[in-house]
Amino acid sequence: LRLTSDYTSSRPHRLKILVYDPDEGQLVRISLPLWLVKKGLKQEISQSRPSDHLDFEFESQAFTRALSVLPRGLVAEVWTDREKVLLWLE
């Protein structure tokens, strides 16, 4: 009998994203290893003009720091007229 699981006792290892695509009328599920997310954010930081290709304001250094200390659970929730996005750590 196992009373504790790895899920509750360990640090997060994956960033999960759930996005509602209104054009297709479906949910899109994304699951990324946390090391890959952090590596991508470091690449973003090292570019000379990091936010040129983004269509939103994003502070990648702050997000990288937050990912290093946040526990498992909800990271962000966005609900607009068209967009619905959930990000959480597992």
PDB file of N, CA and C in Angstrom:
ATOM      1  N   LEU A   1       0.854  -1.182   0.000  1.00  0.00           N
ATOM      2  CA  LEU A   1       0.000   0.000   0.000  1.00  0.00           C
ATOM      3  C   LEU A   1       0.889   1.230   0.000  1.00  0.00           C
ATOM      4  N   ARG A   2       0.605   2.119  -0.914  1.00  0.00           N
ATOM      5  CA  ARG A   2       1.385   3.345  -1.028  1.00  0.00           C
ATOM      6  C   ARG A   2       0.510   4.526  -0.620  1.00  0.00           C
ATOM      7  N   LEU A   3       0.902   5.221   0.425  1.00  0.00           N
ATOM      8  CA  LEU A   3       0.082   6.314   0.947  1.00  0.00           C
ATOM      9  C   LEU A   3       0.364   7.647   0.281  1.00  0.00           C
ATOM     10  N   THR A   4       1.557   7.826  -0.245  1.00  0.00           N
ATOM     11  CA  THR A   4       1.877   9.074  -0.934  1.00  0.00           C
ATOM     12  C   THR A   4       2.259   8.755  -2.365  1.00  0.00           C
ATOM     13  N   SER A   5       1.922   9.643  -3.242  1.00  0.00           N
ATOM     14  CA  SER A   5       2.263   9.439  -4.648  1.00  0.00           C
ATOM     15  C   SER A   5       3.343  10.421  -5.054  1.00  0.00           C
ATOM     16  N   ASP A   6       3.991  10.136  -6.164  1.00  0.00           N
ATOM     17  CA  ASP A   6       4.986  11.060  -6.703  1.00  0.00           C
ATOM     18  C   ASP A   6       4.337  12.386  -7.071  1.00  0.00           C
ATOM     19  N   TYR A   7       3.061  12.322  -7.428  1.00  0.00           N
ATOM     20  CA  TYR A   7       2.358  13.527  -7.846  1.00  0.00           C
ATOM     21  C   TYR A   7       2.341  14.577  -6.742  1.00  0.00           C
ATOM     22  N   THR A   8       2.106  14.182  -5.515  1.00  0.00           N
ATOM     23  CA  THR A   8       1.985  15.161  -4.440  1.00  0.00           C
ATOM     24  C   THR A   8       3.311  15.472  -3.764  1.00  0.00           C
ATOM     25  N   SER A   9       4.305  14.610  -3.917  1.00  0.00           N
ATOM     26  CA  SER A   9       5.530  14.793  -3.153  1.00  0.00           C
ATOM     27  C   SER A   9       6.689  15.391  -3.946  1.00  0.00           C
ATOM     28  N   SER A  10       6.574  15.506  -5.233  1.00  0.00           N
ATOM     29  CA  SER A  10       7.711  15.984  -6.015  1.00  0.00           C
ATOM     30  C   SER A  10       7.435  17.344  -6.650  1.00  0.00           C
ATOM     31  N   ARG A  11       8.488  17.936  -7.122  1.00  0.00           N
ATOM     32  CA  ARG A  11       8.390  19.216  -7.826  1.00  0.00           C
ATOM     33  C   ARG A  11       7.726  18.990  -9.183  1.00  0.00           C
ATOM     34  N   PRO A  12       7.143  20.027  -9.764  1.00  0.00           N
ATOM     35  CA  PRO A  12       6.528  19.868 -11.086  1.00  0.00           C
ATOM     36  C   PRO A  12       7.576  19.534 -12.151  1.00  0.00           C
ATOM     37  N   HIS A  13       7.148  18.763 -13.131  1.00  0.00           N
ATOM     38  CA  HIS A  13       8.037  18.372 -14.220  1.00  0.00           C
ATOM     39  C   HIS A  13       7.454  18.680 -15.592  1.00  0.00           C
ATOM     40  N   ARG A  14       6.179  19.064 -15.646  1.00  0.00           N
ATOM     41  CA  ARG A  14       5.546  19.328 -16.934  1.00  0.00           C
ATOM     42  C   ARG A  14       4.690  20.590 -16.852  1.00  0.00           C
ATOM     43  N   LEU A  15       4.662  21.329 -17.962  1.00  0.00           N
ATOM     44  CA  LEU A  15       3.735  22.445 -18.121  1.00  0.00           C
ATOM     45  C   LEU A  15       2.615  21.944 -19.019  1.00  0.00           C
ATOM     46  N   LYS A  16       1.402  22.003 -18.514  1.00  0.00           N
ATOM     47  CA  LYS A  16       0.230  21.561 -19.269  1.00  0.00           C
ATOM     48  C   LYS A  16      -0.535  22.799 -19.709  1.00  0.00           C
ATOM     49  N   ILE A  17      -1.016  22.762 -20.938  1.00  0.00           N
ATOM     50  CA  ILE A  17      -1.756  23.889 -21.503  1.00  0.00           C
ATOM     51  C   ILE A  17      -3.028  23.343 -22.140  1.00  0.00           C
ATOM     52  N   LEU A  18      -4.132  23.992 -21.855  1.00  0.00           N
ATOM     53  CA  LEU A  18      -5.412  23.641 -22.454  1.00  0.00           C
ATOM     54  C   LEU A  18      -5.962  24.910 -23.091  1.00  0.00           C
ATOM     55  N   VAL A  19      -6.196  24.853 -24.397  1.00  0.00           N
ATOM     56  CA  VAL A  19      -6.636  26.029 -25.146  1.00  0.00           C
ATOM     57  C   VAL A  19      -7.915  25.683 -25.898  1.00  0.00           C
ATOM     58  N   TYR A  20      -8.902  26.568 -25.826  1.00  0.00           N
ATOM     59  CA  TYR A  20     -10.103  26.391 -26.637  1.00  0.00           C
ATOM     60  C   TYR A  20      -9.904  27.148 -27.933  1.00  0.00           C
ATOM     61  N   ASP A  21     -10.016  26.447 -29.051  1.00  0.00           N
ATOM     62  CA  ASP A  21      -9.886  27.051 -30.377  1.00  0.00           C
ATOM     63  C   ASP A  21     -11.290  27.315 -30.917  1.00  0.00           C
ATOM     64  N   PRO A  22     -11.743  28.586 -30.876  1.00  0.00           N
ATOM     65  CA  PRO A  22     -13.113  28.873 -31.298  1.00  0.00           C
ATOM     66  C   PRO A  22     -13.338  28.657 -32.796  1.00  0.00           C
ATOM     67  N   ASP A  23     -12.302  28.828 -33.608  1.00  0.00           N
ATOM     68  CA  ASP A  23     -12.457  28.626 -35.051  1.00  0.00           C
ATOM     69  C   ASP A  23     -12.750  27.166 -35.385  1.00  0.00           C
ATOM     70  N   GLU A  24     -12.116  26.255 -34.666  1.00  0.00           N
ATOM     71  CA  GLU A  24     -12.319  24.823 -34.882  1.00  0.00           C
ATOM     72  C   GLU A  24     -13.371  24.245 -33.937  1.00  0.00           C
ATOM     73  N   GLY A  25     -13.708  24.996 -32.892  1.00  0.00           N
ATOM     74  CA  GLY A  25     -14.672  24.514 -31.916  1.00  0.00           C
ATOM     75  C   GLY A  25     -14.172  23.315 -31.128  1.00  0.00           C
ATOM     76  N   GLN A  26     -12.878  23.301 -30.831  1.00  0.00           N
ATOM     77  CA  GLN A  26     -12.314  22.160 -30.102  1.00  0.00           C
ATOM     78  C   GLN A  26     -11.274  22.601 -29.087  1.00  0.00           C
ATOM     79  N   LEU A  27     -10.960  21.686 -28.180  1.00  0.00           N
ATOM     80  CA  LEU A  27      -9.918  21.916 -27.187  1.00  0.00           C
ATOM     81  C   LEU A  27      -8.596  21.385 -27.714  1.00  0.00           C
ATOM     82  N   VAL A  28      -7.542  22.147 -27.468  1.00  0.00           N
ATOM     83  CA  VAL A  28      -6.192  21.731 -27.839  1.00  0.00           C
ATOM     84  C   VAL A  28      -5.428  21.506 -26.543  1.00  0.00           C
ATOM     85  N   ARG A  29      -4.858  20.322 -26.404  1.00  0.00           N
ATOM     86  CA  ARG A  29      -4.096  19.970 -25.198  1.00  0.00           C
ATOM     87  C   ARG A  29      -2.617  19.900 -25.536  1.00  0.00           C
ATOM     88  N   ILE A  30      -1.814  20.556 -24.708  1.00  0.00           N
ATOM     89  CA  ILE A  30      -0.365  20.562 -24.902  1.00  0.00           C
ATOM     90  C   ILE A  30       0.280  20.174 -23.579  1.00  0.00           C
ATOM     91  N   SER A  31       1.281  19.323 -23.639  1.00  0.00           N
ATOM     92  CA  SER A  31       2.019  18.906 -22.452  1.00  0.00           C
ATOM     93  C   SER A  31       3.504  18.947 -22.792  1.00  0.00           C
ATOM     94  N   LEU A  32       4.243  19.798 -22.079  1.00  0.00           N
ATOM     95  CA  LEU A  32       5.668  19.969 -22.356  1.00  0.00           C
ATOM     96  C   LEU A  32       6.495  19.692 -21.111  1.00  0.00           C
ATOM     97  N   PRO A  33       7.637  19.024 -21.275  1.00  0.00           N
ATOM     98  CA  PRO A  33       8.531  18.875 -20.127  1.00  0.00           C
ATOM     99  C   PRO A  33       9.016  20.253 -19.684  1.00  0.00           C
ATOM    100  N   LEU A  34       9.108  20.453 -18.394  1.00  0.00           N
ATOM    101  CA  LEU A  34       9.488  21.758 -17.858  1.00  0.00           C
ATOM    102  C   LEU A  34      10.886  22.175 -18.301  1.00  0.00           C
ATOM    103  N   TRP A  35      11.804  21.227 -18.436  1.00  0.00           N
ATOM    104  CA  TRP A  35      13.163  21.568 -18.876  1.00  0.00           C
ATOM    105  C   TRP A  35      13.132  22.168 -20.280  1.00  0.00           C
ATOM    106  N   LEU A  36      12.220  21.679 -21.137  1.00  0.00           N
ATOM    107  CA  LEU A  36      12.129  22.203 -22.497  1.00  0.00           C
ATOM    108  C   LEU A  36      11.544  23.616 -22.498  1.00  0.00           C
ATOM    109  N   VAL A  37      10.552  23.852 -21.652  1.00  0.00           N
ATOM    110  CA  VAL A  37       9.960  25.189 -21.529  1.00  0.00           C
ATOM    111  C   VAL A  37      11.019  26.185 -21.071  1.00  0.00           C
ATOM    112  N   LYS A  38      11.785  25.811 -20.040  1.00  0.00           N
ATOM    113  CA  LYS A  38      12.828  26.707 -19.526  1.00  0.00           C
ATOM    114  C   LYS A  38      13.908  26.957 -20.574  1.00  0.00           C
ATOM    115  N   LYS A  39      14.274  25.924 -21.329  1.00  0.00           N
ATOM    116  CA  LYS A  39      15.278  26.083 -22.384  1.00  0.00           C
ATOM    117  C   LYS A  39      14.768  27.049 -23.456  1.00  0.00           C
ATOM    118  N   GLY A  40      13.509  26.909 -23.828  1.00  0.00           N
ATOM    119  CA  GLY A  40      12.914  27.817 -24.804  1.00  0.00           C
ATOM    120  C   GLY A  40      12.862  29.247 -24.302  1.00  0.00           C
ATOM    121  N   LEU A  41      12.567  29.421 -23.021  1.00  0.00           N
ATOM    122  CA  LEU A  41      12.537  30.763 -22.447  1.00  0.00           C
ATOM    123  C   LEU A  41      13.930  31.368 -22.396  1.00  0.00           C
ATOM    124  N   LYS A  42      14.951  30.560 -22.121  1.00  0.00           N
ATOM    125  CA  LYS A  42      16.328  31.073 -22.134  1.00  0.00           C
ATOM    126  C   LYS A  42      16.712  31.528 -23.528  1.00  0.00           C
ATOM    127  N   GLN A  43      16.298  30.784 -24.541  1.00  0.00           N
ATOM    128  CA  GLN A  43      16.561  31.168 -25.931  1.00  0.00           C
ATOM    129  C   GLN A  43      15.889  32.497 -26.230  1.00  0.00           C
ATOM    130  N   GLU A  44      14.662  32.655 -25.752  1.00  0.00           N
ATOM    131  CA  GLU A  44      13.910  33.896 -25.932  1.00  0.00           C
ATOM    132  C   GLU A  44      14.650  35.069 -25.315  1.00  0.00           C
ATOM    133  N   ILE A  45      15.198  34.877 -24.121  1.00  0.00           N
ATOM    134  CA  ILE A  45      15.907  35.940 -23.418  1.00  0.00           C
ATOM    135  C   ILE A  45      17.172  36.337 -24.160  1.00  0.00           C
ATOM    136  N   SER A  46      17.848  35.371 -24.769  1.00  0.00           N
ATOM    137  CA  SER A  46      19.139  35.642 -25.395  1.00  0.00           C
ATOM    138  C   SER A  46      19.026  36.346 -26.746  1.00  0.00           C
ATOM    139  N   GLN A  47      17.845  36.406 -27.324  1.00  0.00           N
ATOM    140  CA  GLN A  47      17.684  37.095 -28.602  1.00  0.00           C
ATOM    141  C   GLN A  47      17.784  38.600 -28.392  1.00  0.00           C
ATOM    142  N   SER A  48      18.259  39.303 -29.426  1.00  0.00           N
ATOM    143  CA  SER A  48      18.477  40.743 -29.273  1.00  0.00           C
ATOM    144  C   SER A  48      17.174  41.516 -29.090  1.00  0.00           C
ATOM    145  N   ARG A  49      16.127  41.133 -29.774  1.00  0.00           N
ATOM    146  CA  ARG A  49      14.832  41.790 -29.636  1.00  0.00           C
ATOM    147  C   ARG A  49      13.790  40.705 -29.381  1.00  0.00           C
ATOM    148  N   PRO A  50      13.701  40.223 -28.144  1.00  0.00           N
ATOM    149  CA  PRO A  50      12.939  39.012 -27.850  1.00  0.00           C
ATOM    150  C   PRO A  50      11.445  39.074 -28.107  1.00  0.00           C
ATOM    151  N   SER A  51      10.824  40.239 -28.029  1.00  0.00           N
ATOM    152  CA  SER A  51       9.367  40.261 -28.142  1.00  0.00           C
ATOM    153  C   SER A  51       8.876  40.651 -29.530  1.00  0.00           C
ATOM    154  N   ASP A  52       9.760  40.734 -30.517  1.00  0.00           N
ATOM    155  CA  ASP A  52       9.335  41.119 -31.859  1.00  0.00           C
ATOM    156  C   ASP A  52       8.333  40.147 -32.472  1.00  0.00           C
ATOM    157  N   HIS A  53       8.465  38.869 -32.193  1.00  0.00           N
ATOM    158  CA  HIS A  53       7.597  37.877 -32.818  1.00  0.00           C
ATOM    159  C   HIS A  53       6.400  37.484 -31.951  1.00  0.00           C
ATOM    160  N   LEU A  54       6.260  38.075 -30.778  1.00  0.00           N
ATOM    161  CA  LEU A  54       5.137  37.757 -29.906  1.00  0.00           C
ATOM    162  C   LEU A  54       4.010  38.758 -30.117  1.00  0.00           C
ATOM    163  N   ASP A  55       2.777  38.285 -30.048  1.00  0.00           N
ATOM    164  CA  ASP A  55       1.648  39.200 -30.193  1.00  0.00           C
ATOM    165  C   ASP A  55       1.045  39.577 -28.836  1.00  0.00           C
ATOM    166  N   PHE A  56       1.833  39.429 -27.790  1.00  0.00           N
ATOM    167  CA  PHE A  56       1.417  39.822 -26.448  1.00  0.00           C
ATOM    168  C   PHE A  56       2.661  40.194 -25.662  1.00  0.00           C
ATOM    169  N   GLU A  57       2.467  40.955 -24.585  1.00  0.00           N
ATOM    170  CA  GLU A  57       3.611  41.309 -23.745  1.00  0.00           C
ATOM    171  C   GLU A  57       3.918  40.147 -22.823  1.00  0.00           C
ATOM    172  N   PHE A  58       5.190  39.814 -22.744  1.00  0.00           N
ATOM    173  CA  PHE A  58       5.584  38.640 -21.976  1.00  0.00           C
ATOM    174  C   PHE A  58       6.954  38.875 -21.378  1.00  0.00           C
ATOM    175  N   GLU A  59       7.057  38.726 -20.078  1.00  0.00           N
ATOM    176  CA  GLU A  59       8.328  38.888 -19.380  1.00  0.00           C
ATOM    177  C   GLU A  59       8.894  37.498 -19.135  1.00  0.00           C
ATOM    178  N   SER A  60       9.730  37.031 -20.057  1.00  0.00           N
ATOM    179  CA  SER A  60      10.204  35.648 -20.000  1.00  0.00           C
ATOM    180  C   SER A  60      11.126  35.386 -18.813  1.00  0.00           C
ATOM    181  N   GLN A  61      11.923  36.366 -18.396  1.00  0.00           N
ATOM    182  CA  GLN A  61      12.798  36.147 -17.237  1.00  0.00           C
ATOM    183  C   GLN A  61      11.976  35.922 -15.972  1.00  0.00           C
ATOM    184  N   ALA A  62      10.945  36.717 -15.784  1.00  0.00           N
ATOM    185  CA  ALA A  62      10.095  36.566 -14.598  1.00  0.00           C
ATOM    186  C   ALA A  62       9.356  35.232 -14.632  1.00  0.00           C
ATOM    187  N   PHE A  63       8.903  34.823 -15.800  1.00  0.00           N
ATOM    188  CA  PHE A  63       8.197  33.551 -15.920  1.00  0.00           C
ATOM    189  C   PHE A  63       9.142  32.382 -15.638  1.00  0.00           C
ATOM    190  N   THR A  64      10.375  32.476 -16.115  1.00  0.00           N
ATOM    191  CA  THR A  64      11.370  31.434 -15.848  1.00  0.00           C
ATOM    192  C   THR A  64      11.629  31.313 -14.351  1.00  0.00           C
ATOM    193  N   ARG A  65      11.780  32.451 -13.674  1.00  0.00           N
ATOM    194  CA  ARG A  65      11.991  32.422 -12.221  1.00  0.00           C
ATOM    195  C   ARG A  65      10.779  31.819 -11.507  1.00  0.00           C
ATOM    196  N   ALA A  66       9.595  32.191 -11.954  1.00  0.00           N
ATOM    197  CA  ALA A  66       8.377  31.675 -11.328  1.00  0.00           C
ATOM    198  C   ALA A  66       8.266  30.163 -11.505  1.00  0.00           C
ATOM    199  N   LEU A  67       8.592  29.667 -12.683  1.00  0.00           N
ATOM    200  CA  LEU A  67       8.518  28.225 -12.926  1.00  0.00           C
ATOM    201  C   LEU A  67       9.463  27.445 -12.019  1.00  0.00           C
ATOM    202  N   SER A  68      10.530  28.087 -11.597  1.00  0.00           N
ATOM    203  CA  SER A  68      11.507  27.413 -10.735  1.00  0.00           C
ATOM    204  C   SER A  68      11.021  27.255  -9.299  1.00  0.00           C
ATOM    205  N   VAL A  69      10.060  28.064  -8.882  1.00  0.00           N
ATOM    206  CA  VAL A  69       9.622  28.026  -7.482  1.00  0.00           C
ATOM    207  C   VAL A  69       8.152  27.648  -7.295  1.00  0.00           C
ATOM    208  N   LEU A  70       7.355  27.720  -8.341  1.00  0.00           N
ATOM    209  CA  LEU A  70       5.933  27.412  -8.194  1.00  0.00           C
ATOM    210  C   LEU A  70       5.709  25.928  -7.922  1.00  0.00           C
ATOM    211  N   PRO A  71       4.738  25.614  -7.065  1.00  0.00           N
ATOM    212  CA  PRO A  71       4.385  24.206  -6.846  1.00  0.00           C
ATOM    213  C   PRO A  71       3.461  23.729  -7.968  1.00  0.00           C
ATOM    214  N   ARG A  72       3.105  22.469  -7.915  1.00  0.00           N
ATOM    215  CA  ARG A  72       2.126  21.942  -8.867  1.00  0.00           C
ATOM    216  C   ARG A  72       0.815  22.696  -8.706  1.00  0.00           C
ATOM    217  N   GLY A  73       0.144  22.938  -9.819  1.00  0.00           N
ATOM    218  CA  GLY A  73      -1.148  23.601  -9.759  1.00  0.00           C
ATOM    219  C   GLY A  73      -1.288  24.651 -10.843  1.00  0.00           C
ATOM    220  N   LEU A  74      -2.348  25.421 -10.749  1.00  0.00           N
ATOM    221  CA  LEU A  74      -2.695  26.420 -11.747  1.00  0.00           C
ATOM    222  C   LEU A  74      -1.664  27.541 -11.799  1.00  0.00           C
ATOM    223  N   VAL A  75      -1.229  27.879 -13.013  1.00  0.00           N
ATOM    224  CA  VAL A  75      -0.275  28.972 -13.226  1.00  0.00           C
ATOM    225  C   VAL A  75      -1.001  30.191 -13.775  1.00  0.00           C
ATOM    226  N   ALA A  76      -1.869  29.981 -14.769  1.00  0.00           N
ATOM    227  CA  ALA A  76      -2.577  31.102 -15.388  1.00  0.00           C
ATOM    228  C   ALA A  76      -3.896  30.621 -15.977  1.00  0.00           C
ATOM    229  N   GLU A  77      -4.844  31.547 -15.995  1.00  0.00           N
ATOM    230  CA  GLU A  77      -6.154  31.281 -16.569  1.00  0.00           C
ATOM    231  C   GLU A  77      -6.559  32.530 -17.344  1.00  0.00           C
ATOM    232  N   VAL A  78      -6.903  32.367 -18.615  1.00  0.00           N
ATOM    233  CA  VAL A  78      -7.296  33.494 -19.458  1.00  0.00           C
ATOM    234  C   VAL A  78      -8.664  33.185 -20.054  1.00  0.00           C
ATOM    235  N   TRP A  79      -9.620  34.059 -19.786  1.00  0.00           N
ATOM    236  CA  TRP A  79     -10.962  33.896 -20.338  1.00  0.00           C
ATOM    237  C   TRP A  79     -11.381  35.211 -20.975  1.00  0.00           C
ATOM    238  N   THR A  80     -11.410  35.257 -22.294  1.00  0.00           N
ATOM    239  CA  THR A  80     -11.914  36.431 -23.005  1.00  0.00           C
ATOM    240  C   THR A  80     -13.113  35.983 -23.835  1.00  0.00           C
ATOM    241  N   ASP A  81     -13.652  36.900 -24.643  1.00  0.00           N
ATOM    242  CA  ASP A  81     -14.790  36.532 -25.490  1.00  0.00           C
ATOM    243  C   ASP A  81     -14.450  35.395 -26.445  1.00  0.00           C
ATOM    244  N   ARG A  82     -13.208  35.385 -26.944  1.00  0.00           N
ATOM    245  CA  ARG A  82     -12.817  34.355 -27.908  1.00  0.00           C
ATOM    246  C   ARG A  82     -11.834  33.338 -27.347  1.00  0.00           C
ATOM    247  N   GLU A  83     -10.968  33.758 -26.465  1.00  0.00           N
ATOM    248  CA  GLU A  83      -9.879  32.889 -26.026  1.00  0.00           C
ATOM    249  C   GLU A  83     -10.131  32.334 -24.632  1.00  0.00           C
ATOM    250  N   LYS A  84      -9.816  31.073 -24.491  1.00  0.00           N
ATOM    251  CA  LYS A  84      -9.889  30.412 -23.190  1.00  0.00           C
ATOM    252  C   LYS A  84      -8.646  29.544 -23.063  1.00  0.00           C
ATOM    253  N   VAL A  85      -7.809  29.866 -22.063  1.00  0.00           N
ATOM    254  CA  VAL A  85      -6.519  29.186 -21.907  1.00  0.00           C
ATOM    255  C   VAL A  85      -6.289  28.866 -20.435  1.00  0.00           C
ATOM    256  N   LEU A  86      -5.825  27.658 -20.168  1.00  0.00           N
ATOM    257  CA  LEU A  86      -5.395  27.255 -18.828  1.00  0.00           C
ATOM    258  C   LEU A  86      -3.961  26.763 -18.915  1.00  0.00           C
ATOM    259  N   LEU A  87      -3.125  27.200 -17.974  1.00  0.00           N
ATOM    260  CA  LEU A  87      -1.760  26.694 -17.843  1.00  0.00           C
ATOM    261  C   LEU A  87      -1.603  26.178 -16.426  1.00  0.00           C
ATOM    262  N   TRP A  88      -1.045  24.974 -16.279  1.00  0.00           N
ATOM    263  CA  TRP A  88      -0.792  24.449 -14.944  1.00  0.00           C
ATOM    264  C   TRP A  88       0.443  23.572 -14.960  1.00  0.00           C
ATOM    265  N   LEU A  89       0.988  23.379 -13.775  1.00  0.00           N
ATOM    266  CA  LEU A  89       2.189  22.559 -13.606  1.00  0.00           C
ATOM    267  C   LEU A  89       1.814  21.216 -13.003  1.00  0.00           C
ATOM    268  N   GLU A  90       2.393  20.169 -13.543  1.00  0.00           N
ATOM    269  CA  GLU A  90       2.224  18.813 -12.990  1.00  0.00           C
ATOM    270  C   GLU A  90       3.580  18.219 -12.745  1.00  0.00           C
TER     271      GLU A  90
END
